Short mmCIF file of C-alpha atoms in Angstrom, two decimals:
data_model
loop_
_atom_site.label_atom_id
_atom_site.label_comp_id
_atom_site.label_asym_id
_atom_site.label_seq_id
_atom_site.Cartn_x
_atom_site.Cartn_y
_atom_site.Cartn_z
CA UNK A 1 4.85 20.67 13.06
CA UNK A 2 5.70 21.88 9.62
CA UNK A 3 6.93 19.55 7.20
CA UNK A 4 8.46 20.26 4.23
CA UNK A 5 7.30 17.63 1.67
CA UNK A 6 8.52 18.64 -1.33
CA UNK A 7 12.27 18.00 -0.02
CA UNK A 8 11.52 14.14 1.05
CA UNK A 9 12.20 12.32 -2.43
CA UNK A 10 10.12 9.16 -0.80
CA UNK A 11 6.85 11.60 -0.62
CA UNK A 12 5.75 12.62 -3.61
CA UNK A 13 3.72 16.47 -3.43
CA UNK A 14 0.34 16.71 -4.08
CA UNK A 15 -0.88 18.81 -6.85
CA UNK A 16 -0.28 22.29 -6.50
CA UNK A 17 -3.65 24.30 -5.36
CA UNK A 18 -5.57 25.98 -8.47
CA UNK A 19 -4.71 29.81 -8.35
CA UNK A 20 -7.44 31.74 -7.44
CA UNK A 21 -6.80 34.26 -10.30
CA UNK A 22 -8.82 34.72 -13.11
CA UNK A 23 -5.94 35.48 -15.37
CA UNK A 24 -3.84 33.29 -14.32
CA UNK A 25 -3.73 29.37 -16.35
CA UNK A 26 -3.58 26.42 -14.07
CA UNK A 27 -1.04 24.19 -16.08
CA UNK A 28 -1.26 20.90 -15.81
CA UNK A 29 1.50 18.51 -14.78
CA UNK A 30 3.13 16.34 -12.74
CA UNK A 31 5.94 16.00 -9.96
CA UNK A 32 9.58 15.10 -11.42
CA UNK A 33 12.34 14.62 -8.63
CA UNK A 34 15.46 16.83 -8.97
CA UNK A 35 18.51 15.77 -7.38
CA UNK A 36 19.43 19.18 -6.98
CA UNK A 37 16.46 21.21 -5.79
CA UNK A 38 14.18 18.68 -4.58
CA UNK A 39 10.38 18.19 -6.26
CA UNK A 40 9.79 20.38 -9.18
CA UNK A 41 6.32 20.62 -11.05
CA UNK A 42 7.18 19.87 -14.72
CA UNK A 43 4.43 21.58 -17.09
CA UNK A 44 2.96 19.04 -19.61
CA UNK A 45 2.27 20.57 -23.17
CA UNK A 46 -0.38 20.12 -24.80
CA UNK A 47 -0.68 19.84 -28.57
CA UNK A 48 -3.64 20.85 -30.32
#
C-alpha cells in the first residue's frame, strides 16, 4: 500500500534522502506546509 505522505498535512515528511551525486549539494532544510501543493522542502541559507 503506497501512501503518499507528503499530501497528509498531520504527517510531517521525513528528510529527503542525500543524493547520491557527487556534484550535487545536499541543502539543508526543513518541511513547511503549503496549502496549495502540500509539503514543500524550504532550503535554509546559510550565512557565512
Amino acid at each position: 500500500m503506497m501512501v503518499e505522505w507528503h499530501l497528509d498535512r498531520n504527517v510531517k515528511p521525513e528528510p529527503p534522502e542525500p543524493i547520491d551525486d557527487p556534484k550535487a549539494i545536499q541543502l539543508p532544510g526543513e518541511w513547511v506546509w503549503n496549502e496549495k501543493i502540500g509539503w514543500v522542502w524550504n532550503c535554509i541559507d546559510i550565512e557565512d
